[in-house]
PDB file of C-alpha atoms and ligand atoms in Angstrom:
ATOM      1  CA  UNK A   1      -7.408  12.316 -16.650  1.00  0.00           C
ATOM      2  CA  UNK A   2      -8.997  10.141 -14.346  1.00  0.00           C
ATOM      3  CA  UNK A   3      -6.927   8.195 -11.625  1.00  0.00           C
ATOM      4  CA  UNK A   4      -8.455   4.744 -11.442  1.00  0.00           C
ATOM      5  CA  UNK A   5      -7.499   1.646  -9.043  1.00  0.00           C
ATOM      6  CA  UNK A   6      -8.770  -1.754  -9.853  1.00  0.00           C
ATOM      7  CA  UNK A   7      -9.734  -4.547  -7.253  1.00  0.00           C
ATOM      8  CA  UNK A   8     -10.467  -7.985  -8.690  1.00  0.00           C
ATOM      9  CA  UNK A   9     -10.316 -11.626  -7.717  1.00  0.00           C
ATOM     10  CA  UNK A  10     -10.027 -13.298 -10.988  1.00  0.00           C
ATOM     11  CA  UNK A  11      -8.781 -13.274 -14.578  1.00  0.00           C
ATOM     12  CA  UNK A  12      -9.135  -9.584 -15.094  1.00  0.00           C
ATOM     13  CA  UNK A  13     -10.938  -9.573 -18.455  1.00  0.00           C
ATOM     14  CA  UNK A  14     -12.690  -6.326 -17.609  1.00  0.00           C
ATOM     15  CA  UNK A  15      -9.667  -4.846 -16.542  1.00  0.00           C
ATOM     16  CA  UNK A  16      -8.137  -5.768 -19.714  1.00  0.00           C
ATOM     17  CA  UNK A  17     -11.165  -3.988 -21.363  1.00  0.00           C
ATOM     18  CA  UNK A  18     -10.427  -0.880 -19.549  1.00  0.00           C
ATOM     19  CA  UNK A  19      -6.641  -1.035 -20.321  1.00  0.00           C
ATOM     20  CA  UNK A  20      -7.628  -1.465 -24.073  1.00  0.00           C
ATOM     21  CA  UNK A  21      -9.983   1.638 -24.137  1.00  0.00           C
ATOM     22  CA  UNK A  22      -7.379   3.724 -22.354  1.00  0.00           C
ATOM     23  CA  UNK A  23      -4.872   2.473 -25.146  1.00  0.00           C
ATOM     24  CA  UNK A  24      -7.353   3.172 -27.806  1.00  0.00           C
ATOM     25  CA  UNK A  25      -7.652   6.778 -26.380  1.00  0.00           C
ATOM     26  CA  UNK A  26     -11.564   6.074 -25.874  1.00  0.00           C
ATOM     27  CA  UNK A  27     -11.329   6.578 -22.296  1.00  0.00           C
ATOM     28  CA  UNK A  28      -9.351   9.520 -20.580  1.00  0.00           C
ATOM     29  CA  UNK A  29      -7.880   7.765 -17.518  1.00  0.00           C
ATOM     30  CA  UNK A  30      -4.911   6.120 -15.871  1.00  0.00           C
ATOM     31  CA  UNK A  31      -4.957   2.912 -13.963  1.00  0.00           C
ATOM     32  CA  UNK A  32      -2.691   3.750 -10.799  1.00  0.00           C
ATOM     33  CA  UNK A  33      -2.830   0.345  -9.317  1.00  0.00           C
ATOM     34  CA  UNK A  34      -4.515  -3.128  -9.246  1.00  0.00           C
ATOM     35  CA  UNK A  35      -5.306  -4.903  -6.096  1.00  0.00           C
ATOM     36  CA  UNK A  36      -6.293  -8.713  -5.513  1.00  0.00           C
ATOM     37  CA  UNK A  37      -7.396 -10.771  -2.450  1.00  0.00           C
ATOM     38  CA  UNK A  38      -6.003 -13.678  -4.463  1.00  0.00           C
ATOM     39  CA  UNK A  39      -2.022 -13.673  -4.839  1.00  0.00           C
ATOM     40  CA  UNK A  40      -2.142 -15.809  -8.102  1.00  0.00           C
ATOM     41  CA  UNK A  41      -5.144 -13.978  -9.822  1.00  0.00           C
ATOM     42  CA  UNK A  42      -4.266 -13.510 -13.483  1.00  0.00           C
ATOM     43  CA  UNK A  43      -5.567  -9.702 -13.029  1.00  0.00           C
ATOM     44  CA  UNK A  44      -2.312  -9.149 -11.118  1.00  0.00           C
ATOM     45  CA  UNK A  45      -0.087 -10.627 -13.837  1.00  0.00           C
ATOM     46  CA  UNK A  46      -2.060  -8.652 -16.545  1.00  0.00           C
ATOM     47  CA  UNK A  47      -1.242  -5.453 -14.556  1.00  0.00           C
ATOM     48  CA  UNK A  48       2.439  -6.372 -14.312  1.00  0.00           C
ATOM     49  CA  UNK A  49       2.614  -7.027 -18.040  1.00  0.00           C
ATOM     50  CA  UNK A  50       1.241  -3.415 -18.457  1.00  0.00           C
ATOM     51  CA  UNK A  51       3.897  -2.111 -15.952  1.00  0.00           C
ATOM     52  CA  UNK A  52       1.071  -1.256 -13.582  1.00  0.00           C
ATOM     53  CA  UNK A  53       1.566  -1.709  -9.817  1.00  0.00           C
ATOM     54  CA  UNK A  54       0.057  -4.860  -8.771  1.00  0.00           C
ATOM     55  CA  UNK A  55      -0.569  -5.656  -5.230  1.00  0.00           C
ATOM     56  CA  UNK A  56      -1.843  -8.935  -3.334  1.00  0.00           C
ATOM     57  CA  UNK A  57      -3.983  -7.839  -0.028  1.00  0.00           C
ATOM     58  CA  UNK A  58      -4.286 -10.714   2.447  1.00  0.00           C
ATOM     59  CA  UNK A  59      -7.883 -10.465   3.692  1.00  0.00           C
ATOM     60  CA  UNK A  60      -7.535 -13.293   6.301  1.00  0.00           C
ATOM     61  CA  UNK A  61      -9.063 -14.130   8.600  1.00  0.00           C
ATOM     62  CA  UNK A  62     -12.321 -13.120   6.581  1.00  0.00           C
ATOM     63  CA  UNK A  63     -13.592 -15.141   3.757  1.00  0.00           C
ATOM     64  CA  UNK A  64     -16.441 -13.123   2.240  1.00  0.00           C
ATOM     65  CA  UNK A  65     -15.694  -9.484   2.896  1.00  0.00           C
ATOM     66  CA  UNK A  66     -12.922  -6.931   2.803  1.00  0.00           C
ATOM     67  CA  UNK A  67     -12.467  -5.695   6.494  1.00  0.00           C
ATOM     68  CA  UNK A  68     -10.361  -4.933   9.359  1.00  0.00           C
ATOM     69  CA  UNK A  69      -6.559  -4.622   8.691  1.00  0.00           C
ATOM     70  CA  UNK A  70      -7.021  -5.475   5.027  1.00  0.00           C
ATOM     71  CA  UNK A  71      -9.475  -2.920   4.439  1.00  0.00           C
ATOM     72  CA  UNK A  72      -7.316  -0.139   5.932  1.00  0.00           C
ATOM     73  CA  UNK A  73      -4.333  -1.541   3.869  1.00  0.00           C
ATOM     74  CA  UNK A  74      -6.555  -0.964   0.704  1.00  0.00           C
ATOM     75  CA  UNK A  75      -7.489   2.511   1.822  1.00  0.00           C
ATOM     76  CA  UNK A  76      -3.700   3.296   2.409  1.00  0.00           C
ATOM     77  CA  UNK A  77      -2.731   2.039  -0.990  1.00  0.00           C
ATOM     78  CA  UNK A  78      -5.374   3.704  -2.758  1.00  0.00           C
ATOM     79  CA  UNK A  79      -4.549   7.032  -1.185  1.00  0.00           C
ATOM     80  CA  UNK A  80      -0.622   6.348  -1.800  1.00  0.00           C
ATOM     81  CA  UNK A  81      -1.671   5.706  -5.589  1.00  0.00           C
ATOM     82  CA  UNK A  82      -4.108   8.827  -5.811  1.00  0.00           C
ATOM     83  CA  UNK A  83      -6.635   6.911  -6.751  1.00  0.00           C
ATOM     84  CA  UNK A  84      -9.895   8.935  -7.364  1.00  0.00           C
ATOM     85  CA  UNK A  85     -12.170   6.118  -8.500  1.00  0.00           C
ATOM     86  CA  UNK A  86     -12.132   2.317  -7.288  1.00  0.00           C
ATOM     87  CA  UNK A  87     -13.271  -0.152 -10.085  1.00  0.00           C
ATOM     88  CA  UNK A  88     -14.503  -3.351  -8.723  1.00  0.00           C
ATOM     89  CA  UNK A  89     -14.080  -6.010 -11.318  1.00  0.00           C
ATOM     90  CA  UNK A  90     -14.802  -9.613 -10.481  1.00  0.00           C
ATOM     91  CA  UNK A  91     -14.172  -8.816  -6.803  1.00  0.00           C
ATOM     92  CA  UNK A  92     -15.463 -11.542  -4.793  1.00  0.00           C
ATOM     93  CA  UNK A  93     -15.910  -9.806  -1.462  1.00  0.00           C
ATOM     94  CA  UNK A  94     -18.312  -7.585   0.198  1.00  0.00           C
ATOM     95  CA  UNK A  95     -17.164  -3.988   0.545  1.00  0.00           C
ATOM     96  CA  UNK A  96     -17.790  -2.761   4.261  1.00  0.00           C
ATOM     97  CA  UNK A  97     -18.363   0.612   5.950  1.00  0.00           C
ATOM     98  CA  UNK A  98     -14.579   1.915   6.260  1.00  0.00           C
ATOM     99  CA  UNK A  99     -13.701   1.740   2.579  1.00  0.00           C
ATOM    100  CA  UNK A 100     -17.337   3.023   1.603  1.00  0.00           C
ATOM    101  CA  UNK A 101     -17.009   5.974   4.012  1.00  0.00           C
ATOM    102  CA  UNK A 102     -13.223   6.725   2.671  1.00  0.00           C
ATOM    103  CA  UNK A 103     -14.522   6.445  -1.118  1.00  0.00           C
ATOM    104  CA  UNK A 104     -18.028   7.554  -0.626  1.00  0.00           C
ATOM    105  CA  UNK A 105     -19.528   7.698  -4.267  1.00  0.00           C
ATOM    106  CA  UNK A 106     -16.570   6.633  -5.781  1.00  0.00           C
ATOM    107  CA  UNK A 107     -16.674   2.910  -5.926  1.00  0.00           C
ATOM    108  CA  UNK A 108     -18.304   1.370  -8.780  1.00  0.00           C
ATOM    109  CA  UNK A 109     -18.864  -2.513  -9.610  1.00  0.00           C
ATOM    110  CA  UNK A 110     -20.041  -4.554 -12.643  1.00  0.00           C
ATOM    111  CA  UNK A 111     -22.386  -7.316 -12.119  1.00  0.00           C
ATOM    112  CA  UNK A 112     -23.691  -9.897 -15.025  1.00  0.00           C
ATOM    113  CA  UNK A 113     -27.228  -9.316 -14.912  1.00  0.00           C
ATOM    114  CA  UNK A 114     -29.733  -6.408 -15.107  1.00  0.00           C
ATOM    115  CA  UNK A 115     -29.775  -5.382 -11.613  1.00  0.00           C
ATOM    116  CA  UNK A 116     -32.021  -5.413  -9.345  1.00  0.00           C
ATOM    117  CA  UNK A 117     -32.634  -8.879 -10.761  1.00  0.00           C
ATOM    118  CA  UNK A 118     -30.267 -11.500 -10.041  1.00  0.00           C
ATOM    119  CA  UNK A 119     -27.820 -10.306  -7.401  1.00  0.00           C
ATOM    120  CA  UNK A 120     -25.284 -12.609  -6.143  1.00  0.00           C
ATOM    121  CA  UNK A 121     -23.281 -15.365  -7.303  1.00  0.00           C
ATOM    122  CA  UNK A 122     -23.406 -16.752 -10.854  1.00  0.00           C
ATOM    123  CA  UNK A 123     -26.074 -14.314 -11.990  1.00  0.00           C
ATOM    124  CA  UNK A 124     -26.140 -15.526 -15.656  1.00  0.00           C
ATOM    125  CA  UNK A 125     -26.993 -19.178 -14.131  1.00  0.00           C
ATOM    126  CA  UNK A 126     -29.769 -17.578 -12.109  1.00  0.00           C
ATOM    127  CA  UNK A 127     -31.248 -15.888 -15.048  1.00  0.00           C
ATOM    128  CA  UNK A 128     -31.068 -18.858 -17.085  1.00  0.00           C
ATOM    129  CA  UNK A 129     -32.602 -21.075 -14.570  1.00  0.00           C
ATOM    130  CA  UNK A 130     -35.402 -18.620 -13.790  1.00  0.00           C
ATOM    131  CA  UNK A 131     -36.410 -18.624 -17.383  1.00  0.00           C
ATOM    132  CA  UNK A 132     -35.493 -15.033 -18.288  1.00  0.00           C
ATOM    133  CA  UNK A 133     -35.439 -14.085 -22.000  1.00  0.00           C
ATOM    134  CA  UNK A 134     -33.356 -10.832 -21.397  1.00  0.00           C
ATOM    135  CA  UNK A 135     -30.017 -10.947 -19.798  1.00  0.00           C
ATOM    136  CA  UNK A 136     -27.294  -8.399 -19.321  1.00  0.00           C
ATOM    137  CA  UNK A 137     -25.063  -6.478 -17.261  1.00  0.00           C
ATOM    138  CA  UNK A 138     -25.017  -3.546 -15.035  1.00  0.00           C
ATOM    139  CA  UNK A 139     -22.381  -0.968 -13.951  1.00  0.00           C
ATOM    140  CA  UNK A 140     -23.359   0.648 -10.590  1.00  0.00           C
ATOM    141  CA  UNK A 141     -22.239   2.608  -7.821  1.00  0.00           C
ATOM    142  CA  UNK A 142     -21.463   0.446  -4.639  1.00  0.00           C
ATOM    143  CA  UNK A 143     -23.302   0.756  -1.418  1.00  0.00           C
ATOM    144  CA  UNK A 144     -23.400  -1.468   1.592  1.00  0.00           C
ATOM    145  CA  UNK A 145     -25.604  -4.039  -0.124  1.00  0.00           C
ATOM    146  CA  UNK A 146     -24.809  -6.853  -2.082  1.00  0.00           C
ATOM    147  CA  UNK A 147     -24.948  -5.729  -5.942  1.00  0.00           C
ATOM    148  CA  UNK A 148     -27.091  -2.753  -4.965  1.00  0.00           C
ATOM    149  CA  UNK A 149     -26.675   0.951  -5.734  1.00  0.00           C
ATOM    150  CA  UNK A 150     -27.656   3.664  -8.329  1.00  0.00           C
ATOM    151  CA  UNK A 151     -27.115   2.367 -11.891  1.00  0.00           C
ATOM    152  CA  UNK A 152     -24.850   4.068 -14.454  1.00  0.00           C
ATOM    153  CA  UNK A 153     -24.954   1.707 -17.466  1.00  0.00           C
ATOM    154  CA  UNK A 154     -26.682  -1.354 -18.501  1.00  0.00           C
ATOM    155  CA  UNK A 155     -26.601  -3.567 -21.700  1.00  0.00           C
ATOM    156  CA  UNK A 156     -29.148  -6.074 -22.466  1.00  0.00           C
ATOM    157  CA  UNK A 157     -28.381  -9.585 -24.357  1.00  0.00           C
ATOM    158  CA  UNK A 158     -30.961 -11.967 -25.391  1.00  0.00           C
ATOM    159  CA  UNK A 159     -31.326 -15.307 -23.943  1.00  0.00           C
ATOM    160  CA  UNK A 160     -31.371 -17.940 -26.810  1.00  0.00           C
ATOM    161  CA  UNK A 161     -32.842 -21.134 -27.305  1.00  0.00           C
ATOM    162  CA  UNK A 162     -30.049 -23.689 -26.578  1.00  0.00           C
ATOM    163  CA  UNK A 163     -27.903 -21.192 -24.158  1.00  0.00           C
ATOM    164  CA  UNK A 164     -25.928 -22.958 -21.703  1.00  0.00           C
ATOM    165  CA  UNK A 165     -24.668 -21.151 -18.615  1.00  0.00           C
ATOM    166  CA  UNK A 166     -21.186 -20.718 -20.546  1.00  0.00           C
ATOM    167  CA  UNK A 167     -22.576 -19.489 -23.662  1.00  0.00           C
ATOM    168  CA  UNK A 168     -24.836 -17.048 -21.860  1.00  0.00           C
ATOM    169  CA  UNK A 169     -22.015 -15.576 -19.620  1.00  0.00           C
ATOM    170  CA  UNK A 170     -19.929 -15.175 -22.620  1.00  0.00           C
ATOM    171  CA  UNK A 171     -22.420 -13.106 -24.542  1.00  0.00           C
ATOM    172  CA  UNK A 172     -22.895 -10.863 -21.382  1.00  0.00           C
ATOM    173  CA  UNK A 173     -19.046 -10.638 -20.734  1.00  0.00           C
ATOM    174  CA  UNK A 174     -18.803  -9.196 -24.476  1.00  0.00           C
ATOM    175  CA  UNK A 175     -21.171  -6.307 -23.277  1.00  0.00           C
ATOM    176  CA  UNK A 176     -19.384  -5.880 -20.205  1.00  0.00           C
ATOM    177  CA  UNK A 177     -16.354  -4.893 -22.148  1.00  0.00           C
ATOM    178  CA  UNK A 178     -18.072  -2.194 -23.576  1.00  0.00           C
ATOM    179  CA  UNK A 179     -20.223  -1.021 -20.475  1.00  0.00           C
ATOM    180  CA  UNK A 180     -17.489  -0.469 -18.209  1.00  0.00           C
ATOM    181  CA  UNK A 181     -15.333   1.892 -20.444  1.00  0.00           C
ATOM    182  CA  UNK A 182     -18.863   3.562 -21.281  1.00  0.00           C
ATOM    183  CA  UNK A 183     -19.439   4.096 -17.533  1.00  0.00           C
ATOM    184  CA  UNK A 184     -15.823   5.228 -16.623  1.00  0.00           C
ATOM    185  CA  UNK A 185     -16.121   7.717 -19.605  1.00  0.00           C
ATOM    186  CA  UNK A 186     -19.288   9.130 -18.091  1.00  0.00           C
ATOM    187  CA  UNK A 187     -17.328   9.502 -14.825  1.00  0.00           C
ATOM    188  CA  UNK A 188     -14.400  11.021 -16.250  1.00  0.00           C
ATOM    189  CA  UNK A 189     -16.242  13.566 -18.378  1.00  0.00           C
ATOM    190  CA  UNK A 190     -18.407  14.321 -15.032  1.00  0.00           C
ATOM    191  CA  UNK A 191     -21.421  13.919 -17.029  1.00  0.00           C
ATOM    192  CA  UNK A 192     -23.192  12.310 -14.396  1.00  0.00           C
ATOM    193  CA  UNK A 193     -24.860  13.153 -11.191  1.00  0.00           C
ATOM    194  CA  UNK A 194     -26.868  11.332  -8.503  1.00  0.00           C
ATOM    195  CA  UNK A 195     -30.365  11.935  -7.968  1.00  0.00           C
ATOM    196  CA  UNK A 196     -31.564   9.971  -5.098  1.00  0.00           C
ATOM    197  CA  UNK A 197     -30.964   6.445  -6.142  1.00  0.00           C
ATOM    198  CA  UNK A 198     -31.081   7.253  -9.756  1.00  0.00           C
ATOM    199  CA  UNK A 199     -28.027   8.375 -11.850  1.00  0.00           C
ATOM    200  CA  UNK A 200     -28.785  11.157 -14.384  1.00  0.00           C
ATOM    201  CA  UNK A 201     -26.468  11.473 -17.316  1.00  0.00           C
ATOM    202  CA  UNK A 202     -26.003  14.358 -19.787  1.00  0.00           C
TER     203      UNK A 202
HETATM  204  C1  GRF B   1     -17.742 -10.759 -14.482  1.00  0.00           C
HETATM  205  O1  GRF B   1     -18.528 -11.431 -15.222  1.00  0.00           O
HETATM  206  C2  GRF B   1     -18.413  -9.592 -13.762  1.00  0.00           C
HETATM  207  O2  GRF B   1     -19.512  -9.292 -14.102  1.00  0.00           O
HETATM  208  C3  GRF B   1     -18.368 -10.211 -12.206  1.00  0.00           C
HETATM  209  O3  GRF B   1     -17.227 -10.792 -12.320  1.00  0.00           O
HETATM  210  C4  GRF B   1     -16.511 -11.166 -13.631  1.00  0.00           C
HETATM  211  C5  GRF B   1     -15.210 -10.955 -13.497  1.00  0.00           C
HETATM  212  O4  GRF B   1     -14.633 -11.330 -14.835  1.00  0.00           O
HETATM  213  N1  GRF B   1     -18.668  -9.314 -11.277  1.00  0.00           N
HETATM  214  P1  GRF B   1     -13.120 -10.738 -14.992  1.00  0.00           P
HETATM  215  O5  GRF B   1     -12.463 -11.162 -13.790  1.00  0.00           O
HETATM  216  O6  GRF B   1     -13.238  -9.209 -15.336  1.00  0.00           O
HETATM  217  O7  GRF B   1     -12.562 -11.402 -16.269  1.00  0.00           O
END
């Protein structure tokens, strides 16, 4: 069974999808703890509702990255709880070298675009503004870049006439809820390996 820690800043709907997959026995994993840089983030409340250790990590003085004492605290908590994989689910800070080294090749992220297109904030809005006809989501290993790293799973969704940022984002999120458990399933079953920047499955 794969021991997962989840790190997020927001409502935690992806964390919920992972919880649901575990409850449905379609993912052989255990969520050992949920961490957030936002004290009142709903992702922490969700974890507590499920009896999962939920901890706030104060990331001050940094505003956009996880670094320094907070980074060390995260590493300590992950080790205390026996986390094998760190799942970023709506975590709004950059991961820096210390955590990347401590969990090398074991940090994954979900991004609401078909990477490498549209990294960064509000990717669904970037896609819409650019006139993209296909959008989607990507689960990938995390490296030192912003929304870069070898891709594990992608799901495409059409951009429809009349889409607003909100309707497109909602359609992408529906796919996220399948893509993240699917990627974790591959990791839990050790059915993937890294070949350079590529993830080979099967
Ligand atoms: C998702 O759209 C994800 O792609 C992005 O942040 C959002 C997280 O939502 N990285 P939630 O907190 O899982 O509901």
